[in-house]
Protein backbone atom coordinates (compact mmCIF):
# COMPACT_ATOMS: atom_id res chain seq x y z
CA MET A 1 -49.55 -14.91 -14.18
CA ARG A 2 -52.01 -15.33 -11.00
CA GLU A 3 -54.78 -13.89 -11.18
CA VAL A 4 -56.34 -10.97 -8.63
CA LEU A 5 -59.13 -9.42 -7.85
CA GLU A 6 -59.25 -5.82 -6.45
CA LYS A 7 -61.22 -6.09 -3.00
CA GLN A 8 -63.81 -3.26 -3.48
CA GLY A 9 -65.59 -6.07 -5.96
CA LEU A 10 -66.61 -8.43 -3.22
CA ARG A 11 -70.17 -9.67 -3.13
CA PHE A 12 -71.92 -10.72 0.13
CA GLY A 13 -74.65 -13.31 0.68
CA ALA A 14 -75.49 -15.71 3.29
CA PHE A 15 -75.17 -19.73 3.31
CA MET A 16 -78.12 -21.38 4.92
CA ALA A 17 -78.29 -24.69 5.39
CA PRO A 18 -79.86 -24.26 7.42
CA TYR A 19 -79.16 -24.56 11.38
CA HIS A 20 -82.37 -24.91 13.32
CA ALA A 21 -80.77 -26.54 16.37
CA ASN A 22 -83.12 -26.13 18.86
CA LEU A 23 -85.43 -28.79 18.59
CA ASN A 24 -87.89 -27.71 20.94
CA LYS A 25 -89.07 -24.90 18.58
CA SER A 26 -91.44 -24.99 15.75
CA VAL A 27 -89.98 -26.28 12.41
CA HIS A 28 -92.91 -24.28 10.98
CA LEU A 29 -92.31 -21.25 12.32
CA ALA A 30 -88.75 -21.74 11.35
CA LEU A 31 -89.13 -22.52 7.86
CA HIS A 32 -91.20 -18.95 7.58
CA ARG A 33 -88.38 -17.21 9.54
CA ASP A 34 -86.30 -18.47 6.65
CA LEU A 35 -87.95 -17.18 3.64
CA ASP A 36 -88.51 -13.66 5.71
CA LEU A 37 -84.33 -13.55 6.61
CA VAL A 38 -84.12 -13.64 2.71
CA GLU A 39 -86.27 -11.01 1.93
CA HIS A 40 -84.45 -8.99 4.60
CA LEU A 41 -80.99 -9.51 3.11
CA ASP A 42 -82.54 -8.48 -0.41
CA ARG A 43 -83.91 -5.43 0.81
CA LEU A 44 -80.40 -4.80 2.72
CA GLY A 45 -78.89 -4.96 -0.45
CA TYR A 46 -76.98 -8.40 -0.27
CA ASP A 47 -75.92 -10.29 -3.64
CA GLU A 48 -76.92 -13.91 -2.94
CA ALA A 49 -78.51 -16.40 -0.94
CA TRP A 50 -77.44 -20.94 -0.95
CA ILE A 51 -79.79 -22.84 0.17
CA GLY A 52 -78.88 -26.39 1.52
CA GLU A 53 -80.04 -30.21 0.96
CA HIS A 54 -80.23 -32.38 3.91
CA HIS A 55 -82.41 -35.05 5.01
CA SER A 56 -81.95 -35.89 8.61
CA ALA A 57 -80.58 -35.38 12.31
CA GLY A 58 -84.00 -33.13 12.60
CA VAL A 59 -81.39 -29.08 12.08
CA GLU A 60 -80.91 -29.06 8.48
CA VAL A 61 -84.40 -29.00 7.53
CA ILE A 62 -84.74 -28.01 4.37
CA ALA A 63 -85.04 -31.11 2.15
CA SER A 64 -85.86 -29.36 -1.52
CA PRO A 65 -83.48 -26.20 -1.84
CA GLU A 66 -85.37 -25.69 -5.18
CA ILE A 67 -88.66 -25.49 -3.89
CA PHE A 68 -87.25 -22.56 -0.76
CA ILE A 69 -85.80 -21.04 -3.94
CA ALA A 70 -89.14 -20.92 -5.96
CA ALA A 71 -90.27 -19.44 -2.95
CA ALA A 72 -88.04 -16.89 -1.41
CA ALA A 73 -87.85 -15.65 -5.13
CA GLU A 74 -91.34 -14.27 -5.43
CA ARG A 75 -90.85 -12.24 -2.40
CA THR A 76 -87.51 -10.74 -3.64
CA LYS A 77 -86.54 -8.38 -6.26
CA HIS A 78 -82.77 -8.92 -6.74
CA ILE A 79 -80.85 -11.40 -4.58
CA ARG A 80 -79.04 -14.05 -6.34
CA PHE A 81 -79.88 -17.68 -5.01
CA GLY A 82 -77.72 -21.05 -5.43
CA THR A 83 -77.97 -24.80 -4.62
CA GLY A 84 -75.78 -24.84 -1.45
CA VAL A 85 -75.85 -27.82 -2.09
CA ILE A 86 -77.89 -30.57 -4.02
CA SER A 87 -76.51 -33.95 -3.15
CA LEU A 88 -76.13 -35.46 -6.61
CA PRO A 89 -75.76 -39.03 -5.50
CA TYR A 90 -79.03 -38.90 -4.18
CA HIS A 91 -81.21 -38.29 -7.45
CA ASN A 92 -81.44 -39.07 -11.00
CA PRO A 93 -79.25 -36.70 -12.93
CA LEU A 94 -81.98 -35.93 -15.72
CA MET A 95 -84.87 -35.28 -12.76
CA THR A 96 -82.39 -32.63 -11.08
CA ALA A 97 -81.39 -30.70 -14.61
CA ASP A 98 -85.07 -30.18 -15.11
CA ARG A 99 -85.18 -28.76 -11.50
CA ILE A 100 -82.69 -26.40 -12.51
CA ILE A 101 -83.68 -25.02 -15.78
CA GLN A 102 -87.54 -24.76 -14.46
CA LEU A 103 -86.17 -22.83 -11.50
CA ASP A 104 -83.58 -20.73 -13.98
CA HIS A 105 -86.91 -20.05 -15.97
CA GLN A 106 -88.77 -18.79 -12.98
CA THR A 107 -86.64 -17.10 -11.33
CA ARG A 108 -85.10 -15.00 -14.95
CA GLY A 109 -82.12 -16.07 -14.48
CA ARG A 110 -81.33 -15.89 -10.65
CA VAL A 111 -80.02 -18.78 -10.03
CA MET A 112 -76.64 -20.80 -9.62
CA PHE A 113 -76.09 -24.49 -9.19
CA GLY A 114 -73.88 -25.97 -6.44
CA PHE A 115 -73.37 -29.59 -6.08
CA GLY A 116 -71.53 -32.06 -3.99
CA PRO A 117 -71.78 -35.32 -2.89
CA GLY A 118 -73.65 -34.52 0.47
CA ALA A 119 -72.56 -34.22 4.06
CA LEU A 120 -74.45 -36.16 6.42
CA PRO A 121 -73.81 -39.87 7.00
CA SER A 122 -77.34 -40.90 8.27
CA ASP A 123 -79.10 -39.45 4.57
CA VAL A 124 -76.19 -41.80 2.93
CA HIS A 125 -77.08 -44.51 5.00
CA MET A 126 -81.16 -43.71 4.47
CA ILE A 127 -80.87 -44.13 0.76
CA GLY A 128 -78.66 -47.46 0.95
CA ARG A 129 -75.43 -46.08 0.20
CA ALA A 130 -71.90 -45.84 1.54
CA GLN A 131 -69.69 -43.04 2.51
CA THR A 132 -67.14 -44.68 -0.08
CA GLU A 133 -69.22 -44.63 -3.19
CA LEU A 134 -70.14 -40.82 -2.69
CA ARG A 135 -67.24 -39.39 -4.75
CA THR A 136 -67.84 -41.52 -7.79
CA ASN A 137 -71.47 -40.79 -7.46
CA VAL A 138 -71.27 -37.37 -7.52
CA MET A 139 -69.23 -37.28 -10.81
CA GLN A 140 -70.96 -39.86 -12.54
CA GLY A 141 -74.07 -37.85 -11.63
CA PHE A 142 -72.61 -34.89 -13.04
CA ASP A 143 -71.11 -36.49 -16.39
CA ALA A 144 -74.55 -36.99 -17.11
CA LEU A 145 -75.58 -33.76 -16.01
CA LEU A 146 -73.28 -31.25 -17.39
CA PRO A 147 -74.58 -32.27 -21.48
CA LEU A 148 -78.37 -32.43 -20.48
CA LEU A 149 -78.02 -28.55 -19.02
CA ARG A 150 -76.47 -27.82 -22.76
CA GLY A 151 -79.28 -29.10 -24.17
CA GLU A 152 -77.26 -32.46 -25.56
CA THR A 153 -78.58 -36.15 -25.78
CA VAL A 154 -77.17 -38.63 -22.69
CA SER A 155 -77.46 -42.30 -22.82
CA MET A 156 -75.86 -43.78 -19.18
CA LYS A 157 -75.84 -46.29 -17.07
CA THR A 158 -74.63 -46.59 -13.56
CA ASP A 159 -75.05 -49.04 -10.53
CA HIS A 160 -78.02 -46.53 -8.94
CA TRP A 161 -79.71 -45.42 -12.20
CA GLU A 162 -79.96 -45.32 -15.94
CA LEU A 163 -80.76 -42.91 -19.05
CA LYS A 164 -81.77 -44.12 -22.44
CA ASP A 165 -81.75 -41.10 -25.13
CA ALA A 166 -82.31 -38.53 -22.16
CA ARG A 167 -82.31 -34.94 -22.84
CA CYS A 168 -84.19 -32.04 -21.37
CA HIS A 169 -87.57 -30.91 -23.18
CA ILE A 170 -86.57 -26.81 -22.54
CA LEU A 171 -83.75 -25.23 -22.63
CA PRO A 172 -82.23 -23.12 -20.03
CA TYR A 173 -83.03 -19.19 -19.19
CA THR A 174 -79.65 -18.63 -18.52
CA ARG A 175 -77.62 -19.35 -21.80
CA PRO A 176 -75.56 -21.69 -21.94
CA HIS A 177 -76.63 -22.60 -18.23
CA PRO A 178 -76.67 -21.13 -15.04
CA GLN A 179 -73.53 -20.95 -13.07
CA ILE A 180 -72.42 -24.26 -11.64
CA PHE A 181 -70.38 -24.39 -8.62
CA MET A 182 -68.70 -27.00 -7.01
CA SER A 183 -67.94 -27.60 -3.12
CA SER A 184 -64.94 -27.71 -1.28
CA ALA A 185 -64.10 -28.27 2.34
CA VAL A 186 -60.64 -29.22 3.27
CA SER A 187 -59.25 -32.05 0.71
CA PRO A 188 -58.56 -31.04 -2.49
CA GLY A 189 -60.85 -33.34 -4.29
CA GLY A 190 -63.52 -30.20 -4.71
CA PRO A 191 -60.96 -27.52 -5.99
CA ARG A 192 -59.68 -30.01 -8.48
CA ILE A 193 -63.08 -31.26 -9.84
CA ALA A 194 -64.16 -27.37 -10.20
CA GLY A 195 -61.18 -26.94 -12.36
CA THR A 196 -61.01 -30.12 -14.29
CA TYR A 197 -64.46 -28.83 -15.22
CA GLY A 198 -63.93 -25.28 -15.49
CA LEU A 199 -66.61 -25.06 -12.67
CA GLY A 200 -67.17 -22.31 -9.59
CA LEU A 201 -65.65 -23.40 -6.15
CA LEU A 202 -67.88 -23.14 -3.15
CA SER A 203 -65.52 -23.12 -0.20
CA ALA A 204 -68.12 -24.47 2.47
CA THR A 205 -66.21 -23.75 5.55
CA THR A 206 -63.28 -21.37 7.23
CA SER A 207 -63.84 -21.60 10.35
CA SER A 208 -61.43 -24.41 11.38
CA ASP A 209 -57.52 -24.13 11.15
CA ALA A 210 -57.60 -26.51 8.47
CA ALA A 211 -60.17 -25.46 6.35
CA PHE A 212 -58.55 -21.77 6.70
CA ASN A 213 -55.48 -23.24 5.92
CA ALA A 214 -56.85 -25.46 2.64
CA LEU A 215 -57.78 -21.65 1.06
CA GLN A 216 -53.66 -21.19 0.35
CA ALA A 217 -53.77 -24.00 -1.89
CA ALA A 218 -57.57 -23.78 -3.02
CA TYR A 219 -56.73 -21.71 -6.41
CA ASP A 220 -53.60 -23.23 -7.41
CA ILE A 221 -54.89 -26.89 -7.21
CA TRP A 222 -58.21 -25.24 -9.02
CA ASN A 223 -56.26 -23.32 -11.80
CA ASP A 224 -54.09 -25.81 -12.22
CA ALA A 225 -56.80 -28.71 -12.81
CA ALA A 226 -58.11 -26.23 -15.03
CA ARG A 227 -55.09 -25.51 -16.86
CA GLN A 228 -54.49 -29.32 -17.35
CA ASN A 229 -57.74 -29.64 -18.75
CA GLY A 230 -57.99 -26.83 -21.10
CA GLN A 231 -60.56 -25.53 -18.83
CA THR A 232 -60.53 -21.54 -17.44
CA ILE A 233 -61.43 -20.80 -13.86
CA ASN A 234 -62.08 -16.96 -12.57
CA ARG A 235 -61.30 -15.76 -9.20
CA ALA A 236 -65.01 -13.92 -9.08
CA ASP A 237 -66.28 -17.32 -9.31
CA TRP A 238 -65.38 -18.04 -5.36
CA ARG A 239 -67.41 -18.08 -2.46
CA VAL A 240 -66.02 -18.46 0.28
CA VAL A 241 -67.96 -19.07 3.71
CA GLY A 242 -67.50 -18.32 7.29
CA ASN A 243 -69.60 -18.40 10.56
CA PHE A 244 -69.87 -14.79 12.33
CA HIS A 245 -71.99 -13.06 14.40
CA ILE A 246 -71.63 -9.18 15.10
CA ALA A 247 -73.16 -6.23 17.18
CA GLU A 248 -72.22 -3.04 18.03
CA THR A 249 -69.92 -4.42 20.60
CA ARG A 250 -67.63 -7.33 22.11
CA GLU A 251 -69.55 -7.91 25.04
CA GLN A 252 -72.88 -7.61 23.07
CA ALA A 253 -71.97 -10.18 20.03
CA ARG A 254 -71.09 -12.50 23.13
CA ALA A 255 -74.58 -11.95 25.08
CA ASN A 256 -76.21 -12.28 22.03
CA VAL A 257 -74.52 -15.55 21.02
CA ARG A 258 -75.45 -17.43 23.91
CA HIS A 259 -78.88 -18.01 23.20
CA GLY A 260 -78.44 -20.58 20.59
CA LEU A 261 -74.63 -21.56 20.27
CA GLY A 262 -74.42 -23.77 22.81
CA GLN A 263 -76.99 -26.01 20.78
CA TRP A 264 -75.56 -25.49 17.63
CA LEU A 265 -71.89 -26.67 18.64
CA ASP A 266 -73.64 -30.00 20.34
CA TYR A 267 -75.03 -31.16 16.65
CA PHE A 268 -71.74 -30.13 15.27
CA GLN A 269 -70.27 -32.35 18.07
CA ARG A 270 -72.20 -34.77 18.28
CA VAL A 271 -73.99 -35.72 15.43
CA ALA A 272 -72.82 -33.91 12.07
CA THR A 273 -69.67 -34.47 10.62
CA PHE A 274 -68.38 -31.45 9.19
CA PRO A 275 -65.58 -30.08 10.34
CA VAL A 276 -66.68 -26.40 12.50
CA ALA A 277 -66.34 -27.20 15.91
CA LYS A 278 -63.38 -29.35 17.88
CA PRO A 279 -64.69 -32.85 19.26
CA GLY A 280 -65.11 -32.48 23.19
CA ALA A 281 -65.42 -28.78 23.49
CA HIS A 282 -68.78 -29.58 24.78
CA ALA A 283 -67.07 -30.15 28.03
CA ALA A 284 -65.71 -26.45 28.20
CA THR A 285 -68.09 -23.54 29.39
CA LEU A 286 -69.19 -21.55 26.63
CA ASP A 287 -67.24 -18.66 27.25
CA GLU A 288 -64.40 -20.72 26.87
CA GLN A 289 -65.70 -22.53 23.84
CA ILE A 290 -66.54 -19.20 21.93
CA ASP A 291 -62.84 -18.04 23.01
CA ALA A 292 -61.85 -21.44 21.12
CA MET A 293 -63.96 -20.29 18.32
CA ILE A 294 -62.56 -16.91 17.70
CA ALA A 295 -58.91 -18.57 17.59
CA GLN A 296 -60.64 -21.03 15.28
CA HIS A 297 -61.36 -17.79 12.48
CA THR A 298 -64.64 -17.51 13.56
CA VAL A 299 -66.46 -13.68 14.48
CA ILE A 300 -67.88 -12.96 17.30
CA GLY A 301 -67.39 -9.06 17.86
CA THR A 302 -68.45 -6.03 16.19
CA PRO A 303 -68.24 -4.78 12.37
CA ASP A 304 -64.68 -4.13 13.08
CA ASP A 305 -63.89 -7.41 13.80
CA LEU A 306 -65.10 -9.06 11.17
CA ILE A 307 -63.80 -6.37 8.89
CA ALA A 308 -59.98 -8.03 10.25
CA ARG A 309 -61.43 -11.31 9.26
CA ILE A 310 -62.46 -10.88 5.87
CA ASP A 311 -58.74 -9.03 5.17
CA LYS A 312 -57.11 -12.37 6.66
CA LEU A 313 -59.64 -14.35 4.06
CA TRP A 314 -58.82 -12.21 1.30
CA GLU A 315 -54.60 -12.48 2.27
CA GLN A 316 -54.72 -16.59 2.76
CA SER A 317 -56.58 -16.75 -0.93
CA ASN A 318 -53.64 -15.15 -2.08
CA GLY A 319 -55.34 -12.96 -4.49
CA GLY A 320 -59.08 -12.69 -3.50
CA PHE A 321 -62.45 -14.66 -3.97
CA GLY A 322 -66.03 -13.58 -5.49
CA ALA A 323 -68.06 -13.61 -2.63
CA ILE A 324 -68.07 -14.35 1.41
CA LEU A 325 -70.83 -15.80 2.52
CA ASP A 326 -72.13 -15.36 6.31
CA CYS A 327 -73.10 -18.90 7.56
CA ALA A 328 -76.90 -18.34 8.54
CA HIS A 329 -77.59 -19.97 12.31
CA ASN A 330 -79.47 -19.51 15.11
CA TRP A 331 -76.70 -18.18 17.91
CA ALA A 332 -78.73 -15.10 18.02
CA ASP A 333 -82.22 -14.50 18.95
CA TYR A 334 -84.30 -13.84 15.92
CA PRO A 335 -83.83 -9.67 16.17
CA ALA A 336 -80.27 -9.64 17.35
CA THR A 337 -79.45 -11.92 14.01
CA LYS A 338 -81.19 -9.14 11.64
CA ARG A 339 -79.36 -6.41 13.59
CA HIS A 340 -76.41 -8.45 12.56
CA TYR A 341 -77.18 -8.61 9.07
CA GLU A 342 -77.76 -4.59 9.08
CA LEU A 343 -74.26 -3.71 10.73
CA ILE A 344 -73.08 -5.83 8.11
CA ALA A 345 -75.10 -3.72 5.16
CA GLU A 346 -74.51 -0.34 7.13
CA TYR A 347 -70.50 -0.80 8.08
CA VAL A 348 -68.57 -4.17 6.28
CA ILE A 349 -70.23 -3.94 3.42
CA PRO A 350 -69.60 0.11 2.52
CA HIS A 351 -65.94 0.08 4.38
CA ILE A 352 -65.03 -3.30 1.60
CA GLN A 353 -66.16 -2.35 -0.89
CA ARG A 354 -65.07 1.21 -0.65
CA MET A 355 -68.51 2.69 -1.44
CA ASN A 356 -67.98 5.86 0.61
CA ASP A 357 -64.54 6.88 -0.89
CA ALA A 358 -66.04 9.38 -3.17
CA ARG A 359 -67.87 11.05 0.12
CA SER A 360 -64.56 11.02 2.39
CA ARG A 361 -62.97 12.61 -0.53
CA SER A 362 -65.82 15.22 -0.93
CA TRP A 363 -65.62 15.46 2.85
CA ASP A 364 -61.56 16.83 2.78
CA TRP A 365 -62.12 19.05 -0.45
CA ALA A 366 -64.97 20.92 1.42
CA GLU A 367 -62.87 21.03 5.02
CA ALA A 368 -59.43 21.93 3.21
CA ASN A 369 -61.30 24.95 1.41
CA HIS A 370 -63.79 25.62 4.48
CA LEU A 371 -62.12 28.74 5.15
CA SER A 372 -61.52 30.25 1.76
CA GLY A 373 -65.29 29.73 1.21
CA MET A 374 -66.09 31.06 4.44
CA ALA A 375 -64.39 34.38 3.10
CA GLU A 376 -66.15 34.32 -0.46
CA ARG A 377 -69.27 33.91 1.07
CA ASP A 378 -68.57 36.33 3.44
CA LYS A 379 -67.56 38.34 0.37
CA GLY A 380 -70.65 37.48 -1.79
CA VAL A 381 -73.07 38.63 1.44
CA ALA A 382 -71.17 42.14 1.39
CA GLN A 383 -71.62 42.71 -2.24
CA GLU A 384 -75.65 41.98 -1.88
CA PHE A 385 -75.64 43.68 0.78
CA ALA A 386 -73.92 47.11 -1.69
CA LEU A 387 -76.52 45.99 -4.34
CA TRP A 388 -79.28 46.11 -2.34
CA GLU A 389 -77.95 49.82 -0.68
CA GLN A 390 -77.34 51.13 -4.40
CA GLN A 391 -81.05 50.55 -5.15
CA ARG A 392 -82.43 51.84 -1.73
CA LYS A 393 -80.71 55.31 -2.22
CA ALA A 394 -82.01 55.04 -6.18
CA ALA A 395 -85.19 54.40 -5.40
CA GLU A 396 -84.98 57.15 -2.85
CA LEU A 397 -83.45 60.05 -5.55
CA ALA A 398 -86.90 58.68 -7.72
CA SER A 399 -89.39 59.55 -5.42
CA ARG A 400 -88.52 62.84 -4.53
């Protein structure tokens, strides 16, 4: 039987690569603003924040998600953190396992481990790797890393690293280890690997026709691979990323994103290779690009528009997913960005999670019984006046 989730259990979070596409602004201030944003999300009650790893191109400026998460965890109380993602081919698996275990302890179990092959060809070039090697490299790394997280001893040699009687000298805070997620975009490779190992799935974008359509098959690929390999998976361990910006009105949302959307698009059309913006779109006007993005499953509008988009993503997934992650960006200036997250917390999350159902039922009941309640109140008031009159008369008689 196909597993189905109830939408009111959907979690909300942010996917922070992060994207700072204006190369004229201070990267120092941008990094500290990212930390401030995570604090803001924690105060608003968001569930998760996922932090990326990149080493080139000057836009996605966090090189170590572990360092960022360690700092952010000290500033927050409740929000959980995911590495979104650590590029396993770049690292020795023992070093990666040790850092995740330490972070698991420092956050007291608020960390999730997301991994993938690496997204920027420029990163891959600088460390002397070939794009064609990455899929093999990432699985070699994970084949060593998983038993290390479990406290096992590993000896393994590849073209890029060697382990001799390697073991982690401390065990994770979370037993047997933190939740693990495999990243995925459009191809079936991510869901297949996640299913093979019984991992969570991180669908890193839904803002293109190809990525949106891939959601329809992702669960079946993930589940089939799990079944064939004796694993079990859970839709609650599926994270779906989308590109959104909302404001009080559609007109205000469009005005807000004129601040930085053009630079963000320029990055994806000229530098990055992720499928979120069509090549050649930079030739159109910004308004035409906004229209094209909205047609390609992006939300630039109101809370109601975002609610409708989440409904479509839910329907497309054939049974639901565990969390929706808003892809953090600088389309709007910082005050409008913070307001965007406030509007999601104020209107979208309560609607999706049906937080106000009991309040609405209580209102409806009180409204339906309003007239009878008024009559009962008037009856009670009249009774009090009658009692008071009776007591007054008794007092007069007693004083004679």
